[in-house]
GROMACS .gro file of C-alpha atoms in nm:
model
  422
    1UNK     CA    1  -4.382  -4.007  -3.065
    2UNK     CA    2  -4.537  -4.262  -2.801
    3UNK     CA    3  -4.630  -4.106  -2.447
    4UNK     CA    4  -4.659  -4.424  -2.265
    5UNK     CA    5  -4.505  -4.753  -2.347
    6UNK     CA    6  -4.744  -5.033  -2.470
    7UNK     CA    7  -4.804  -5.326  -2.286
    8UNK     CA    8  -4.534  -5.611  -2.379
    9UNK     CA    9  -4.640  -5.906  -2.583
   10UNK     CA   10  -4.581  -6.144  -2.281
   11UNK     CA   11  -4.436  -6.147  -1.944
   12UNK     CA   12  -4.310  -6.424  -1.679
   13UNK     CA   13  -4.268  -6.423  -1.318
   14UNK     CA   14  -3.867  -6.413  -1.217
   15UNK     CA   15  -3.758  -6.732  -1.059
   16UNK     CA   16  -3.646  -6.567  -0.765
   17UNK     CA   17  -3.827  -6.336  -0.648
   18UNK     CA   18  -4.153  -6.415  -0.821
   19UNK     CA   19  -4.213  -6.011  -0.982
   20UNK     CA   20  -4.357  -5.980  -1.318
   21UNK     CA   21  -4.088  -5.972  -1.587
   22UNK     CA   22  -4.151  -5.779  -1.882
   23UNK     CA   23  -4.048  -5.941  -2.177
   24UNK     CA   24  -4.040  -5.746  -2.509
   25UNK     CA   25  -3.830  -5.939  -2.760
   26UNK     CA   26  -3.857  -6.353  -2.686
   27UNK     CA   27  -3.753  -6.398  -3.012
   28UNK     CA   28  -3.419  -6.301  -2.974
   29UNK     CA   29  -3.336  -6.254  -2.608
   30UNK     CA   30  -3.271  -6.512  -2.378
   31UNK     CA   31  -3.105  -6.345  -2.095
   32UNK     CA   32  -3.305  -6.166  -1.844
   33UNK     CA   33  -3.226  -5.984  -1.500
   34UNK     CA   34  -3.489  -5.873  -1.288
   35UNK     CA   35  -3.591  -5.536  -1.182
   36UNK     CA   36  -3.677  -5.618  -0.844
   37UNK     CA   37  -3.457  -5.864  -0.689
   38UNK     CA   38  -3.161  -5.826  -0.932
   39UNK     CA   39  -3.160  -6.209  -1.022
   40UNK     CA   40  -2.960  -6.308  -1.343
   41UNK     CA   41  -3.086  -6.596  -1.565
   42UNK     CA   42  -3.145  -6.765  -1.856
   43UNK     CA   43  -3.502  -6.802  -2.039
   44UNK     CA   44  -3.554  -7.062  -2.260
   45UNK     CA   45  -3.898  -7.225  -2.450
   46UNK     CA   46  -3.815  -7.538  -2.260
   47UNK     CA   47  -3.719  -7.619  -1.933
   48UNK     CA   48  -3.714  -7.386  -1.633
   49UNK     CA   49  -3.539  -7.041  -1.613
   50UNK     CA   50  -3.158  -7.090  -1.511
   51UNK     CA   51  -3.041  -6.822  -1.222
   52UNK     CA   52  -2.655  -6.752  -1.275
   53UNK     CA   53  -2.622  -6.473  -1.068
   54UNK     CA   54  -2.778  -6.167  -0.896
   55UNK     CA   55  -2.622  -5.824  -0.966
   56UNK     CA   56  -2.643  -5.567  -0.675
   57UNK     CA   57  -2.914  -5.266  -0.759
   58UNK     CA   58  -2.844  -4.974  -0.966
   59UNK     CA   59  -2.697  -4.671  -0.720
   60UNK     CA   60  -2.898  -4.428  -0.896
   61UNK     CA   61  -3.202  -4.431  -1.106
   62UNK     CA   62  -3.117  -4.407  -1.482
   63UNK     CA   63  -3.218  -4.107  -1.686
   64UNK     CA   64  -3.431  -4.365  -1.949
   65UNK     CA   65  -3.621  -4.633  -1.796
   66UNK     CA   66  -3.711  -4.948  -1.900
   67UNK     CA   67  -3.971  -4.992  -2.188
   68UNK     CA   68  -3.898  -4.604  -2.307
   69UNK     CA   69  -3.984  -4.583  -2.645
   70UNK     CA   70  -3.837  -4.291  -2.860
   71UNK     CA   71  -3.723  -4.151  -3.216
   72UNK     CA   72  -3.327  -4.195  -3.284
   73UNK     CA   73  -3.244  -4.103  -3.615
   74UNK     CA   74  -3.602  -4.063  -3.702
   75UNK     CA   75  -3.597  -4.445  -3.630
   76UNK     CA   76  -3.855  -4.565  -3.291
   77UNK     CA   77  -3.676  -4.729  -3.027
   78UNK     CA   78  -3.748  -4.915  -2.710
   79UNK     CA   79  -3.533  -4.956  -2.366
   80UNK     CA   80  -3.529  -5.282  -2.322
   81UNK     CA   81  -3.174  -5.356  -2.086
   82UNK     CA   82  -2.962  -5.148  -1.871
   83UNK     CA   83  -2.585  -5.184  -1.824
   84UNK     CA   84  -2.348  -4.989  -1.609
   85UNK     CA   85  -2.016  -5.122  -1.653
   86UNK     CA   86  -1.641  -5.013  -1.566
   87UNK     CA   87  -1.330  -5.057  -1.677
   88UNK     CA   88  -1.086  -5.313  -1.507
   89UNK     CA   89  -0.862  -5.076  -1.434
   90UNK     CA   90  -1.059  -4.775  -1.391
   91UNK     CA   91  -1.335  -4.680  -1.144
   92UNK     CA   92  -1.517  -4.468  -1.358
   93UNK     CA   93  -1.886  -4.651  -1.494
   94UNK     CA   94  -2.090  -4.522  -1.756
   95UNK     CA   95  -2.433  -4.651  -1.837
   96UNK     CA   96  -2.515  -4.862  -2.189
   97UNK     CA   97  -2.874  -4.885  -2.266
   98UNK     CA   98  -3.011  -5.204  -2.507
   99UNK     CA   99  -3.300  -5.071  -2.805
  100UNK     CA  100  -3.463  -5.273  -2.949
  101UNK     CA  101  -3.570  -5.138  -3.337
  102UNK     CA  102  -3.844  -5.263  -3.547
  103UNK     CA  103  -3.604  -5.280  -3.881
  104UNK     CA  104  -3.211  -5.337  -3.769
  105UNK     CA  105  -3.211  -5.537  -3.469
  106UNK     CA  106  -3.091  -5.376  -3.162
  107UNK     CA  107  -2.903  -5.063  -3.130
  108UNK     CA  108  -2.717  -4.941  -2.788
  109UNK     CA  109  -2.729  -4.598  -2.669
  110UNK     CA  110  -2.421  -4.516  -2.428
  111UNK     CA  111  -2.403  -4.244  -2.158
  112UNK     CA  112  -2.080  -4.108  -1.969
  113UNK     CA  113  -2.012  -3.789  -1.766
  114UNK     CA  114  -2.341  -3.671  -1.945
  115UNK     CA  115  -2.250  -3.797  -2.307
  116UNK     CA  116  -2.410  -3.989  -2.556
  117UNK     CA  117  -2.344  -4.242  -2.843
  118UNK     CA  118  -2.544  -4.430  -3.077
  119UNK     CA  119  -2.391  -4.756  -3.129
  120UNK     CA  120  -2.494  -4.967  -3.395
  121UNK     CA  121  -2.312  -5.329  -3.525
  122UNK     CA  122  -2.085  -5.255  -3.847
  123UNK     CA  123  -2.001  -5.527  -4.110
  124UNK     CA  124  -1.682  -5.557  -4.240
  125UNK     CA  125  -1.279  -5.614  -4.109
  126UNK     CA  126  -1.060  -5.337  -4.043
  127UNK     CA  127  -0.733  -5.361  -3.975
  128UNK     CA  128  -0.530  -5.150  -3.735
  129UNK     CA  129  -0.283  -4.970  -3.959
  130UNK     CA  130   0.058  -4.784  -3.828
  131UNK     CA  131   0.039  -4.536  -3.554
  132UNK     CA  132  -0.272  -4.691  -3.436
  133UNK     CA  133  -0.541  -4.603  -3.688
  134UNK     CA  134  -0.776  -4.770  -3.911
  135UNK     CA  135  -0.998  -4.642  -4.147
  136UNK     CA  136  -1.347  -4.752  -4.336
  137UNK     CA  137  -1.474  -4.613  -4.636
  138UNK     CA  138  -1.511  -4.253  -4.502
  139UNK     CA  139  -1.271  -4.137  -4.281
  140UNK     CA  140  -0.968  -4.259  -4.061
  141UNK     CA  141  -0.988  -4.271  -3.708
  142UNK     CA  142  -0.704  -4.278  -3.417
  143UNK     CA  143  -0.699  -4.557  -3.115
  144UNK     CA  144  -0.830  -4.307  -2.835
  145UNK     CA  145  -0.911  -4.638  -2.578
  146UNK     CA  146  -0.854  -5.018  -2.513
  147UNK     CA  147  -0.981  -5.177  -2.208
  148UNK     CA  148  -1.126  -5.464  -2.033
  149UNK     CA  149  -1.468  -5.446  -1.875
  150UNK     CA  150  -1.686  -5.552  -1.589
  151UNK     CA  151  -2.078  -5.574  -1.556
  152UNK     CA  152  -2.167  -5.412  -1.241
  153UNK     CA  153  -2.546  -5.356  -1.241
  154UNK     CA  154  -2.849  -5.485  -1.478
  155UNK     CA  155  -3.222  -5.460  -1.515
  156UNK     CA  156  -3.376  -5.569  -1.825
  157UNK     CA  157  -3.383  -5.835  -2.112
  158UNK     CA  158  -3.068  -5.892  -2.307
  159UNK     CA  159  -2.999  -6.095  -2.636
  160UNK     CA  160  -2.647  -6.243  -2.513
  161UNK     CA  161  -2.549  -6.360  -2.199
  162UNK     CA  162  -2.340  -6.028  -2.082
  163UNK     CA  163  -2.097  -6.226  -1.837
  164UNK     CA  164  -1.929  -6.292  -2.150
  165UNK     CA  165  -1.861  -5.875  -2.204
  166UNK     CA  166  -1.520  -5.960  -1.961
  167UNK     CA  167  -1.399  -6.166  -2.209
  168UNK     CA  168  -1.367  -5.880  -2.433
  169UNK     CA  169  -1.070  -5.661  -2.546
  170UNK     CA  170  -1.246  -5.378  -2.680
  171UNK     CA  171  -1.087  -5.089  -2.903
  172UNK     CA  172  -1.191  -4.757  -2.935
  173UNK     CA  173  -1.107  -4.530  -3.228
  174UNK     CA  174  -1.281  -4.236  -3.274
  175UNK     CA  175  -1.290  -3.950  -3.552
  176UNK     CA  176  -1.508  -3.693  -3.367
  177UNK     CA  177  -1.851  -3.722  -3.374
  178UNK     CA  178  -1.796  -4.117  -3.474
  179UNK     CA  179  -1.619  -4.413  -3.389
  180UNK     CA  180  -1.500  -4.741  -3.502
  181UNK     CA  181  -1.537  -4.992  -3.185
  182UNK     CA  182  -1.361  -5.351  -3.214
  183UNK     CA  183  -1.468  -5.587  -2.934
  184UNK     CA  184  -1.267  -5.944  -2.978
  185UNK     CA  185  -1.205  -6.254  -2.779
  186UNK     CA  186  -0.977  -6.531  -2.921
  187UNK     CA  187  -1.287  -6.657  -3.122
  188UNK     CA  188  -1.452  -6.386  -3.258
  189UNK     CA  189  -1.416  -6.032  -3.354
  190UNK     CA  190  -1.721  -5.770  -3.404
  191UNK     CA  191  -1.748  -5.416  -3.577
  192UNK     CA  192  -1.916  -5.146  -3.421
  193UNK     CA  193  -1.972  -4.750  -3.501
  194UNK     CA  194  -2.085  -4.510  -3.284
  195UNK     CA  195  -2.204  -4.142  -3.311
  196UNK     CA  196  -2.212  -3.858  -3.071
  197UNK     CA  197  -2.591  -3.721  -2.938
  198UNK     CA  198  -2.660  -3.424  -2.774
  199UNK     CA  199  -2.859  -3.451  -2.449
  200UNK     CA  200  -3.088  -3.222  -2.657
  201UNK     CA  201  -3.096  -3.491  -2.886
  202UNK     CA  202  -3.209  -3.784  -2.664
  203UNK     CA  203  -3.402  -3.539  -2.423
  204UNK     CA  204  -3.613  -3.446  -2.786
  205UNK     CA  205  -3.625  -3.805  -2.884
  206UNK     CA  206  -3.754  -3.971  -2.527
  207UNK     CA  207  -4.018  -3.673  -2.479
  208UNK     CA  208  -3.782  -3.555  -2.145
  209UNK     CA  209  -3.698  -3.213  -2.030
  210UNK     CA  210  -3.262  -3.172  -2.104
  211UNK     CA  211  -3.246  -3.126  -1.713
  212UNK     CA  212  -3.360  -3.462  -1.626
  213UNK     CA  213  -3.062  -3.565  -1.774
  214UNK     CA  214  -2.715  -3.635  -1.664
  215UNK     CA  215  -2.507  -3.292  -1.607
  216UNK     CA  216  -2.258  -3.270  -1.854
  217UNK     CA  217  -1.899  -3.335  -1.768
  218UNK     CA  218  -1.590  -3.229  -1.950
  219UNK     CA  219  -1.505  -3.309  -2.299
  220UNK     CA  220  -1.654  -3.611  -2.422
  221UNK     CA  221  -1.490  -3.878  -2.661
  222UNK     CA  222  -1.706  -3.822  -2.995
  223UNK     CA  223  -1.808  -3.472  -2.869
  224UNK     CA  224  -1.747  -3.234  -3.186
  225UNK     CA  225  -1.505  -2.992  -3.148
  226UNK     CA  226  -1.691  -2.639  -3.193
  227UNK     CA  227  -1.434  -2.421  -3.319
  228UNK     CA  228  -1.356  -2.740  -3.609
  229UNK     CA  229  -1.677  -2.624  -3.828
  230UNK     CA  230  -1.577  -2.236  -3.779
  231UNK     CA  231  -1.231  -2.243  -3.844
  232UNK     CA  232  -1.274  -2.295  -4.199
  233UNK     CA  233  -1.462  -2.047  -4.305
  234UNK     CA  234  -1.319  -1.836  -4.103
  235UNK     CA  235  -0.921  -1.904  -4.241
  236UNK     CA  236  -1.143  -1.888  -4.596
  237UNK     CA  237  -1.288  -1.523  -4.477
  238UNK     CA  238  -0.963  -1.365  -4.323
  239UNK     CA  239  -0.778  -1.488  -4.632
  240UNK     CA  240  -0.988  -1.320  -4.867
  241UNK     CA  241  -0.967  -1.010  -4.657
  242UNK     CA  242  -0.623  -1.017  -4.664
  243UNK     CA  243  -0.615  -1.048  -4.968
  244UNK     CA  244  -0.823  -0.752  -5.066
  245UNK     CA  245  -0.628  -0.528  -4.795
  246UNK     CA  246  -0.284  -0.647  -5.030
  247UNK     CA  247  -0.462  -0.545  -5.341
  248UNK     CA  248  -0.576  -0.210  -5.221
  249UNK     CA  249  -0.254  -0.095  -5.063
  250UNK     CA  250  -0.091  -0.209  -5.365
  251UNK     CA  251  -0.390   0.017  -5.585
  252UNK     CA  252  -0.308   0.352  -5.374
  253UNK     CA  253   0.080   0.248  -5.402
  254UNK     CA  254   0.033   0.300  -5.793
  255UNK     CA  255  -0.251   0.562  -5.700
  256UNK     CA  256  -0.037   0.771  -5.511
  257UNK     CA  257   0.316   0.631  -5.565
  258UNK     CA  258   0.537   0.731  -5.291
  259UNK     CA  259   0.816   0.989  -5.328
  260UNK     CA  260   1.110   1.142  -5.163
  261UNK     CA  261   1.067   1.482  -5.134
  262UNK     CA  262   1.368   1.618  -4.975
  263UNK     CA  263   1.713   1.529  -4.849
  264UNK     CA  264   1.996   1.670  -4.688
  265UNK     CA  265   2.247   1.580  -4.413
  266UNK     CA  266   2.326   1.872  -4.148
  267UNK     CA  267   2.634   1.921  -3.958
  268UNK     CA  268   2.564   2.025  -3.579
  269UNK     CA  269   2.822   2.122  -3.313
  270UNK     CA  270   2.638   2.052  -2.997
  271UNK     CA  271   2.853   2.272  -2.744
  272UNK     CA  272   2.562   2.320  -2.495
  273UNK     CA  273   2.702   2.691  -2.440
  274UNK     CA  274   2.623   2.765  -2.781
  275UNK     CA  275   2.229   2.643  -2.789
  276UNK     CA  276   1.991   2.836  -2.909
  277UNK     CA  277   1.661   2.770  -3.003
  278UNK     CA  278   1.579   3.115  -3.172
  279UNK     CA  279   1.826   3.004  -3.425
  280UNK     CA  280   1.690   2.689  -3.588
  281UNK     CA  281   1.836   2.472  -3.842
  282UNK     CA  282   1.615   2.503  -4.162
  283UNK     CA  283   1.561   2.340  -4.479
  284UNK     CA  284   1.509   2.432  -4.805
  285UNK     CA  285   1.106   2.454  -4.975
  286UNK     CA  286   0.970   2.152  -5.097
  287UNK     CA  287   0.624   2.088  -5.255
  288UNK     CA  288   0.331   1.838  -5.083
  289UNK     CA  289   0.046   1.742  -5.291
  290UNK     CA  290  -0.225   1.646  -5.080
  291UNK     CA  291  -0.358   1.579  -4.907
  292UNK     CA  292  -0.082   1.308  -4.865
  293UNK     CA  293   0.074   1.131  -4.572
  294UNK     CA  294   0.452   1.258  -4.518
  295UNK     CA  295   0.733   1.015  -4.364
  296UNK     CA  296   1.019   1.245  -4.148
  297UNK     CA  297   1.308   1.011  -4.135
  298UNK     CA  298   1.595   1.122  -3.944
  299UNK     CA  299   1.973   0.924  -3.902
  300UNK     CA  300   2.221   1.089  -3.607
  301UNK     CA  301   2.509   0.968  -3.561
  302UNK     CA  302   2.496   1.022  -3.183
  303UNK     CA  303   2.751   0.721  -3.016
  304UNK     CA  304   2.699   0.702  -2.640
  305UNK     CA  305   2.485   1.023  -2.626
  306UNK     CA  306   2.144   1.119  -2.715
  307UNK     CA  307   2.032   1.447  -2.889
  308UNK     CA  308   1.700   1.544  -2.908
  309UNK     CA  309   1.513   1.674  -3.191
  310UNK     CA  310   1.199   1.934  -3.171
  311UNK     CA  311   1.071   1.971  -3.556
  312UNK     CA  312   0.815   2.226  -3.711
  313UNK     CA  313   0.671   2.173  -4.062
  314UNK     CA  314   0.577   2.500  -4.180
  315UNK     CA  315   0.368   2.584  -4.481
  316UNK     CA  316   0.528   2.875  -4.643
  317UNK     CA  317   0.158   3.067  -4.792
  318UNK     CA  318  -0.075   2.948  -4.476
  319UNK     CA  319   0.209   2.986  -4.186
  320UNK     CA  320   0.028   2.641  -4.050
  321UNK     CA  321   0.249   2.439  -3.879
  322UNK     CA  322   0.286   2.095  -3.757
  323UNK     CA  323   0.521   2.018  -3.461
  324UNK     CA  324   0.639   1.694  -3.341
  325UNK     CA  325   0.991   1.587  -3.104
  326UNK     CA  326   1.229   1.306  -3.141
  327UNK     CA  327   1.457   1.166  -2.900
  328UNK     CA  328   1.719   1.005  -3.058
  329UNK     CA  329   1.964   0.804  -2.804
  330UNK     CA  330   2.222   0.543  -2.915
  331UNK     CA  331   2.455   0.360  -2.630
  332UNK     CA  332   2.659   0.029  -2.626
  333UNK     CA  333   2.954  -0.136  -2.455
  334UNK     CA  334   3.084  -0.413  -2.274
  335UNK     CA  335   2.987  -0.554  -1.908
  336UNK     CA  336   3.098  -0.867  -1.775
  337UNK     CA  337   3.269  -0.985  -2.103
  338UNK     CA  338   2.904  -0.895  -2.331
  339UNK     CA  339   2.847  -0.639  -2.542
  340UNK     CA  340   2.549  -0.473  -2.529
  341UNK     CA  341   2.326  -0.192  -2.722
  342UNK     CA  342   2.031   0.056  -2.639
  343UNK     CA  343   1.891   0.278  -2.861
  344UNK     CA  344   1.925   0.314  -3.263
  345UNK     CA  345   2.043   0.650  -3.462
  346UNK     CA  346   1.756   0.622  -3.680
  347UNK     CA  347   1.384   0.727  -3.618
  348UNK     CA  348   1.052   0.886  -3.817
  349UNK     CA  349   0.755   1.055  -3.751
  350UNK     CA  350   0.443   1.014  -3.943
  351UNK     CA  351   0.206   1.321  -4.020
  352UNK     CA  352  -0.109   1.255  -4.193
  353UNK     CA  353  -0.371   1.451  -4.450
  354UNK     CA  354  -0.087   1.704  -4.515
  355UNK     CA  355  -0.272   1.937  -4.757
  356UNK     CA  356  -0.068   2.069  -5.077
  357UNK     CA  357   0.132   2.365  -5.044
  358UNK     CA  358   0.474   2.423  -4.985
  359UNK     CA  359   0.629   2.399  -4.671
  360UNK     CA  360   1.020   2.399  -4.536
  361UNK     CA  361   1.111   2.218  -4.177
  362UNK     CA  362   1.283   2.389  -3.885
  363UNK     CA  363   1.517   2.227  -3.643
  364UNK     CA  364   1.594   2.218  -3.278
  365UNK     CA  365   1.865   2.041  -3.194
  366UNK     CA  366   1.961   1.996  -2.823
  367UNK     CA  367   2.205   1.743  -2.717
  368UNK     CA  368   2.485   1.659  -2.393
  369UNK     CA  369   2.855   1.786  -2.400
  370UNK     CA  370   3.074   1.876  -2.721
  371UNK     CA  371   2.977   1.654  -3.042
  372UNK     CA  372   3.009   1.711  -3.424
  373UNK     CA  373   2.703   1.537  -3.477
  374UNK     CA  374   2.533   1.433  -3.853
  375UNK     CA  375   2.219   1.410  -3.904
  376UNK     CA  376   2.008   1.281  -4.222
  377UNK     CA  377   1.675   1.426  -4.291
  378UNK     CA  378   1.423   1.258  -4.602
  379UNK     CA  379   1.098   1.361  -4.611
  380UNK     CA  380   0.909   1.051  -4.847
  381UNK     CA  381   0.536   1.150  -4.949
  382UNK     CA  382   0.298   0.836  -4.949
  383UNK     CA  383   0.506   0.627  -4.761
  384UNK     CA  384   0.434   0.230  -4.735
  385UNK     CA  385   0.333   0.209  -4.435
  386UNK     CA  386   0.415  -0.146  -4.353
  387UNK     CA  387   0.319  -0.111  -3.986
  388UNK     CA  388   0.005  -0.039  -4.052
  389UNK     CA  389  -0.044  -0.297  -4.349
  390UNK     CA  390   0.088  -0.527  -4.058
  391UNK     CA  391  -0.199  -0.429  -3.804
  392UNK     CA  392  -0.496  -0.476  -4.017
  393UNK     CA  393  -0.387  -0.817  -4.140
  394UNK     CA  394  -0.327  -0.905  -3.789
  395UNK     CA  395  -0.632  -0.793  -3.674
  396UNK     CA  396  -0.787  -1.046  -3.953
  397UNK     CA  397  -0.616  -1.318  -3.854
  398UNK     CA  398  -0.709  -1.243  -3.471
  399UNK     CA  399  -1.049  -1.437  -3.509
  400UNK     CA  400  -0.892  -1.761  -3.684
  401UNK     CA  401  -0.618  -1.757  -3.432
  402UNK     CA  402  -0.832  -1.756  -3.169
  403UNK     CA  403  -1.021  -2.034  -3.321
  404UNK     CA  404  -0.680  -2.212  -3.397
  405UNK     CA  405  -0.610  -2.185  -3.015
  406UNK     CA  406  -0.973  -2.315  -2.897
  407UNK     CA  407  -0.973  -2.592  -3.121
  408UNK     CA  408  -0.644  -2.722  -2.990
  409UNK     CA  409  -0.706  -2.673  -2.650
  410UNK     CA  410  -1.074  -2.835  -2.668
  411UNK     CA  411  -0.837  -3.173  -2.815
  412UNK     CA  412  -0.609  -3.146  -2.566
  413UNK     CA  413  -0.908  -3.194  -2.304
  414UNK     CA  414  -1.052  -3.468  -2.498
  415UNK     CA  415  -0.684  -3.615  -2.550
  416UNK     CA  416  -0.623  -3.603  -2.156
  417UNK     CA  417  -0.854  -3.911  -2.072
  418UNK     CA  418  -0.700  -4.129  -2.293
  419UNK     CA  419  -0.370  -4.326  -2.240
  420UNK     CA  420  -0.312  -4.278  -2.640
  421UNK     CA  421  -0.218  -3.966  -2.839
  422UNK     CA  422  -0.394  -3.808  -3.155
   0.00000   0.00000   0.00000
């Protein structure tokens, strides 16, 4: 890459002011402003420089100066002209830079709120189809801008005579990193795609340390949307995952198929006078082959009451025991012309790595007033646990989800400075 810009083929004195003018490209620019007194004119082979107008000076330095060569694209460039323009309606300016290329002409490098685009000119005609898009040969893009413009500052050489930029509609649609510009007056219309640079980029291809650039601001325009590369992969990832989780729950349902292993429905009069927890409820034996997971599923039919439901499982050789309480609690009625419910009559425990043996349950019941209560007790070995199956395929979908969320809220930003929608 060039450290230091070579001396221009030629140079004039500005008609003004009388300062050297560096001119880089006679051959196709005719349009010069100066970089000391500001003066606007035309150049020609014959006949003396015209002055138009005089432009006040830039407010700030620009991050590229004049005649700062560079690698775009692995393609050298050259500063030769320096915009900063506006919209009419707007306040808001943003910097355009003219390069000048040894093979296609010029090129213009735009900066706003600290980001960049490579604009280059794009044959063709593209019409605006419904909902305000228009595509080329490789993608479709959505009408994100369309202004008017003003010229407020410019230093440099320039191949047209950039008064003429108000006379332009101009039409932005963009398909992040790129867009499709159209700028038209009622005699002409011209093509023009740009793609989004990094300040990394330009700071690598000018030879300048990233912090001698502008400080990034926002969201820009063409800025690519991080979490659009990962969500892909990562929707492709959690749904192979899934996936696999399905396949092995359904492998250990066929492994170990589940199985009721008991059932019975027990009549309890809860007359709190007659409690007694030394004489428990029990059930008959039942077999485990483990180690296995074991489902306790039990159904009162407790209306407007609660009853509450200490259990032991008890293996009948080892005397181990494993002990676990259930309140069950069921009310409803009326109030203010709604019903209303609380509760259910149905609950389950879950005990896990229940080694084989056989083993019997013990109950003790305990419950408000005088009730004939019901109650249905299944013990299921291997049960689907859905709520489980649930967690782990929400956990893998946490990460795309999150992505999902990021990538829409990153649009919205982008979305917010424009008077159009996606």
């Amino acid at each position: 890459m060039p450290t230091d810009p070579p001396v221009p083929e030629t140079s004039f004195n500005c008609p003004h002011c009388q300062a050297p003018i560096p001119a880089y490209d006679l051959a196709e620019s005719s349009y010069f402003c100066c970089g000391q007194c500001y003066t606007y004119f035309q150049y020609g082979d014959t006949g003396p420089p015209r002055i138009i107008t005089a432009f006040p000076a830039l407010p700030t330095p620009p991050a590229l100066p004049l005649g700062a060569e560079g690698y775009l694209d692995g393609k050298w460039v050259r500063v030769t002209g320096i915009l900063q323009k506006r919209e009419v309606q707007y306040e808001d300016t943003w910097l355009e830079y003219v390069l000048m290329t040894k093979e296609n002409g010029h090129q213009m490098l735009s900066e706003y709120n600290g980001h960049w685009m490579l604009i280059r000119p794009e044959d063709g005609d593209f019409k605006e189809a419904e909902r305000s898009k228009i595509r080329d040969n490789e993608r479709e893009y959505a009408l994100y801008n369309r202004y008017n413009c003003l010229t407020l500052n410019a230093i440099g050489e320039f191949y047209w005579d950039i008064l003429d930029d108000t006379k332009l509609t101009i039409s932005e649609y963009i398909h992040p990193p790129y867009m499709l510009s159209r700028e038209a007056t009622s005699q002409k219309t011209e093509y023009y795609k740009a793609v989004y640079k990094t300040p990394n980029e330009i700071a690598a291809g000018f030879g300048l340390e990233a912090a001698a650039l502008p400080h990034v601001i926002g969201v820009g325009a063409l800025q690519p949307n991080p979490a659009t590369e990962k969500l892909p992969p990562a929707v492709w990832l959690a749904t192979r995952l899934a996936l696999l989780v399905v396949v092995i729950q359904v492998f250990f349902y066929f492994l170990k198929p589940h199985q009721t292993l008991f059932t019975h429905t027990y009549t309890w009069n809860s007359d709190s006078t007659k409690q007694s927890y030394s004489q428990p409820l029990v059930s008959p034996e039942f077999a485990v082959d483990g180690p296995a997971a074991l489902a306790i599923r039990l159904r009162v039919n407790v209306d407007n009451n609660w009853v509450e439901l200490p259990v032991s499982l008890i293996n009948g050789e080892s005397g181990q025991t494993y002990e676990f309480t259930r309140i069950v609690e069921y009310y409803h009625g009326i109030d203010g012309g709604e019903s209303w419910v609380e509760g259910a009559q149905e609950d389950e425990a879950i005990l896990a790595r229940i080694p084989s043996g056989r083993y019997h349950l013990n109950f003790y019941p305990s419950s408000e007033g005088k009730n004939l209560l019901n109650f249905e007790v299944k013990v299921v070995q291997n049960p689907v646990l859905y709520s489980n199956l649930f967690l782990v395929l929400a956990l893998i979908a946490l990460y795309p989800l999150i992505l999902f969320f990021q990538k829409n809220a990153f649009e919205q930003k982008r979305w917010e400075q424009s008077d159009y929608t996606a």
